[in-house]
Amino acid sequence: MQTRHGEGSGTNESKLPTNDANQLQPAGIRIAAMKAGFTIREATEADVPLIFWFVRELARYEKLSDEVSATEELLRRNLFSERKGAEVLLAFEGKEPVGFALFFHNFSTFVGKPGLYLEDLYVRPEFRGRGYGKALMARLARIALERDCGRFEWWVLNWNTPSLKFYESLGAVPMSEWTVQRMTGEALRALAAQAES
């Protein structure tokens, strides 16, 4: 399962990183057993190669590989520095990485509370249909409640029927009255240049 993504065929997957840190559960990290042999844990800096691998696999499925400008160093800096931009959960079946979720907080002025925004959810194709995507979503919902978030939101590509059905089965409601706006590159620089010093 993926947020902006969907059920892929799993073909042309690149090789998983073999760093042992990606397969071991570090001391001091809270592990939650969701099923026999299935665990979800918070990512650590040692997991950056695995996180980057998941990001590239997700982009490959979405046919957006050419849009990935992230690097391991950018992920390391923005996920594990003093001012973290996002958090990551990793899912394992035994020691085998099966999926990840990357999320961060936004804020709703109407609700007056922070929200939890899911940027990416991905489960490797060969592990889909076993409840792992639902387990990751359930963990994120629990985090949202523990942190007193007023909302749990994400985007889904409109062609991604399997994921749309998956999220609907969890009780999610599409926000069809809204459209996503984005500014990048030259448009972003041009607008920033108009700001008063």
Coordinates of C-alpha atoms in Angstrom, one line a residue:
M1 CA 0.0 0.0 0.0
Q2 CA 1.2 3.5 -0.6
T3 CA -0.3 6.9 -0.1
R4 CA 0.2 8.7 -3.4
H5 CA 0.7 5.2 -4.8
G6 CA -0.9 1.8 -5.3
E7 CA -0.6 -1.9 -5.7
G8 CA 2.4 -2.5 -8.0
S9 CA 3.4 -5.6 -10.0
G10 CA 6.7 -5.7 -8.1
T11 CA 8.7 -6.1 -11.3
N12 CA 12.1 -4.5 -11.7
E13 CA 12.6 -4.0 -8.0
S14 CA 16.1 -3.0 -7.0
K15 CA 18.1 -4.9 -4.4
L16 CA 17.5 -4.2 -0.8
P17 CA 20.4 -2.6 1.1
T18 CA 22.3 -5.3 3.0
N19 CA 23.5 -3.2 5.9
D20 CA 22.8 -5.3 9.0
A21 CA 21.5 -2.1 10.7
N22 CA 18.5 -2.3 8.4
Q23 CA 17.6 -5.8 9.6
L24 CA 18.2 -5.5 13.3
Q25 CA 16.1 -3.8 15.9
P26 CA 18.2 -1.2 17.8
A27 CA 18.3 -1.3 21.6
G28 CA 16.1 1.3 23.1
I29 CA 13.6 1.4 20.3
R30 CA 10.1 0.5 21.2
I31 CA 8.9 -2.5 19.2
A32 CA 5.3 -3.4 18.8
A33 CA 4.5 -6.9 17.7
M34 CA 1.5 -6.7 15.4
K35 CA 1.4 -10.3 14.4
A36 CA 3.6 -13.3 15.0
G37 CA 7.0 -12.4 13.5
F38 CA 5.7 -8.9 12.4
T39 CA 7.1 -5.8 14.0
I40 CA 6.9 -2.1 13.5
R41 CA 9.7 0.2 14.9
E42 CA 10.8 3.8 14.6
A43 CA 13.6 4.3 12.1
T44 CA 17.1 5.3 13.2
E45 CA 19.8 7.1 11.3
A46 CA 21.4 3.7 10.5
D47 CA 18.2 2.9 8.5
V48 CA 18.8 5.8 6.0
P49 CA 19.9 3.4 3.1
L50 CA 16.7 1.3 3.7
I51 CA 14.5 4.3 3.8
F52 CA 16.0 5.6 0.6
W53 CA 15.5 2.2 -1.1
F54 CA 11.8 2.3 -0.2
V55 CA 11.5 5.8 -1.6
R56 CA 13.0 4.7 -4.9
E57 CA 10.8 1.6 -5.1
L58 CA 7.8 3.8 -4.4
A59 CA 8.8 6.2 -7.2
R60 CA 9.5 3.3 -9.6
Y61 CA 5.9 2.0 -9.0
E62 CA 4.5 5.5 -9.5
K63 CA 6.5 5.9 -12.7
L64 CA 8.0 9.0 -11.1
S65 CA 11.6 7.8 -10.7
D66 CA 12.9 10.8 -12.7
E67 CA 11.4 13.1 -10.1
V68 CA 13.4 11.7 -7.2
S69 CA 16.1 14.3 -6.2
A70 CA 16.4 13.0 -2.7
T71 CA 19.7 11.5 -1.6
E72 CA 20.7 9.5 1.4
E73 CA 22.5 12.6 2.8
L74 CA 19.4 14.8 2.4
L75 CA 17.3 12.1 4.1
R76 CA 19.8 11.8 6.9
R77 CA 20.0 15.6 7.4
N78 CA 16.2 16.1 7.3
L79 CA 15.0 13.0 9.2
F80 CA 17.7 12.7 11.9
S81 CA 19.0 16.2 12.7
E82 CA 18.0 18.3 15.6
R83 CA 15.2 19.8 13.6
K84 CA 13.5 16.7 12.1
G85 CA 11.3 17.3 9.1
A86 CA 9.5 14.0 9.4
E87 CA 9.5 10.6 11.1
V88 CA 9.6 7.1 9.7
L89 CA 8.2 3.8 10.8
L90 CA 9.7 0.6 9.4
A91 CA 7.8 -2.8 9.2
F92 CA 9.5 -6.1 9.4
E93 CA 8.5 -9.8 9.0
G94 CA 11.2 -11.4 11.1
K95 CA 14.3 -9.5 10.0
E96 CA 13.0 -8.9 6.5
P97 CA 12.0 -5.3 5.8
V98 CA 8.5 -5.3 4.3
G99 CA 7.4 -1.6 4.3
F100 CA 7.6 1.9 5.6
A101 CA 5.6 4.9 6.5
L102 CA 7.0 8.5 6.5
F103 CA 4.9 11.1 8.3
F104 CA 5.0 14.6 9.8
H105 CA 2.8 17.1 11.6
N106 CA 0.8 19.9 10.0
F107 CA -1.7 22.2 11.7
S108 CA -5.4 23.0 11.3
T109 CA -6.5 26.4 12.3
F110 CA -10.2 25.3 12.0
V111 CA -9.6 22.4 14.5
G112 CA -7.0 24.3 16.5
K113 CA -4.8 21.3 16.7
P114 CA -1.9 19.7 14.9
G115 CA -2.6 17.0 12.3
L116 CA -0.7 13.9 11.3
Y117 CA 0.2 13.9 7.6
L118 CA 1.2 10.7 5.9
E119 CA 3.6 11.4 3.0
D120 CA 4.4 7.8 2.0
L121 CA 3.1 4.4 2.8
Y122 CA 4.7 1.4 1.0
V123 CA 4.5 -2.3 1.4
R124 CA 6.7 -4.5 -0.9
P125 CA 4.4 -6.3 -3.4
E126 CA 5.3 -9.8 -2.3
F127 CA 4.2 -8.9 1.3
R128 CA 0.8 -7.3 0.4
G129 CA -2.5 -8.8 1.4
R130 CA -1.1 -9.9 4.8
G131 CA -2.5 -6.9 6.8
Y132 CA 0.9 -5.0 7.0
G133 CA -0.4 -1.9 5.4
K134 CA -3.4 -1.9 7.8
A135 CA -1.0 -2.4 10.7
L136 CA 1.1 0.6 9.7
M137 CA -2.0 2.7 9.3
A138 CA -3.3 1.6 12.7
R139 CA 0.0 2.5 14.3
L140 CA -0.1 5.9 12.7
A141 CA -3.7 6.4 13.9
R142 CA -2.6 5.5 17.4
I143 CA 0.3 8.0 17.2
A144 CA -2.2 10.7 16.0
L145 CA -4.4 10.1 19.0
E146 CA -1.5 9.9 21.5
R147 CA -0.3 13.3 20.2
D148 CA -3.8 14.8 20.3
C149 CA -4.0 15.4 16.6
G150 CA -7.3 16.5 15.2
R151 CA -6.8 14.9 11.8
F152 CA -4.9 12.1 10.0
E153 CA -4.5 12.9 6.3
W154 CA -2.7 11.9 3.1
W155 CA -2.9 12.2 -0.7
V156 CA -3.6 9.4 -3.1
L157 CA -3.0 9.4 -6.8
N158 CA -6.4 9.5 -8.5
W159 CA -5.5 6.5 -10.7
N160 CA -4.6 4.4 -7.7
T161 CA -7.7 2.3 -7.4
P162 CA -6.3 -0.4 -5.1
S163 CA -5.1 2.2 -2.6
L164 CA -8.3 4.2 -2.8
K165 CA -10.3 1.0 -2.0
F166 CA -7.8 0.1 0.8
Y167 CA -8.2 3.5 2.5
E168 CA -12.0 3.4 2.0
S169 CA -12.0 0.1 3.8
L170 CA -10.3 1.7 6.8
G171 CA -13.0 4.4 6.9
A172 CA -11.2 7.2 5.2
V173 CA -13.2 9.8 3.2
P174 CA -12.0 11.5 0.0
M175 CA -11.9 15.3 0.1
S176 CA -13.1 15.9 -3.4
E177 CA -13.9 19.6 -2.7
W178 CA -10.2 20.4 -2.4
T179 CA -7.4 20.5 -4.9
V180 CA -3.7 20.3 -4.2
Q181 CA -1.6 23.3 -5.1
R182 CA 2.2 23.2 -5.4
M183 CA 5.0 25.6 -6.1
T184 CA 8.6 24.5 -6.9
G185 CA 11.7 25.6 -8.8
E186 CA 11.7 28.8 -10.7
A187 CA 8.1 29.8 -9.6
L188 CA 9.1 29.4 -5.9
R189 CA 12.3 31.4 -6.4
A190 CA 10.4 34.1 -8.3
L191 CA 7.8 34.5 -5.6
A192 CA 10.4 34.5 -2.8
A193 CA 12.3 37.3 -4.6
Q194 CA 9.2 39.5 -4.2
A195 CA 9.4 39.2 -0.4
E196 CA 10.5 42.3 1.5
S197 CA 13.8 42.0 3.3

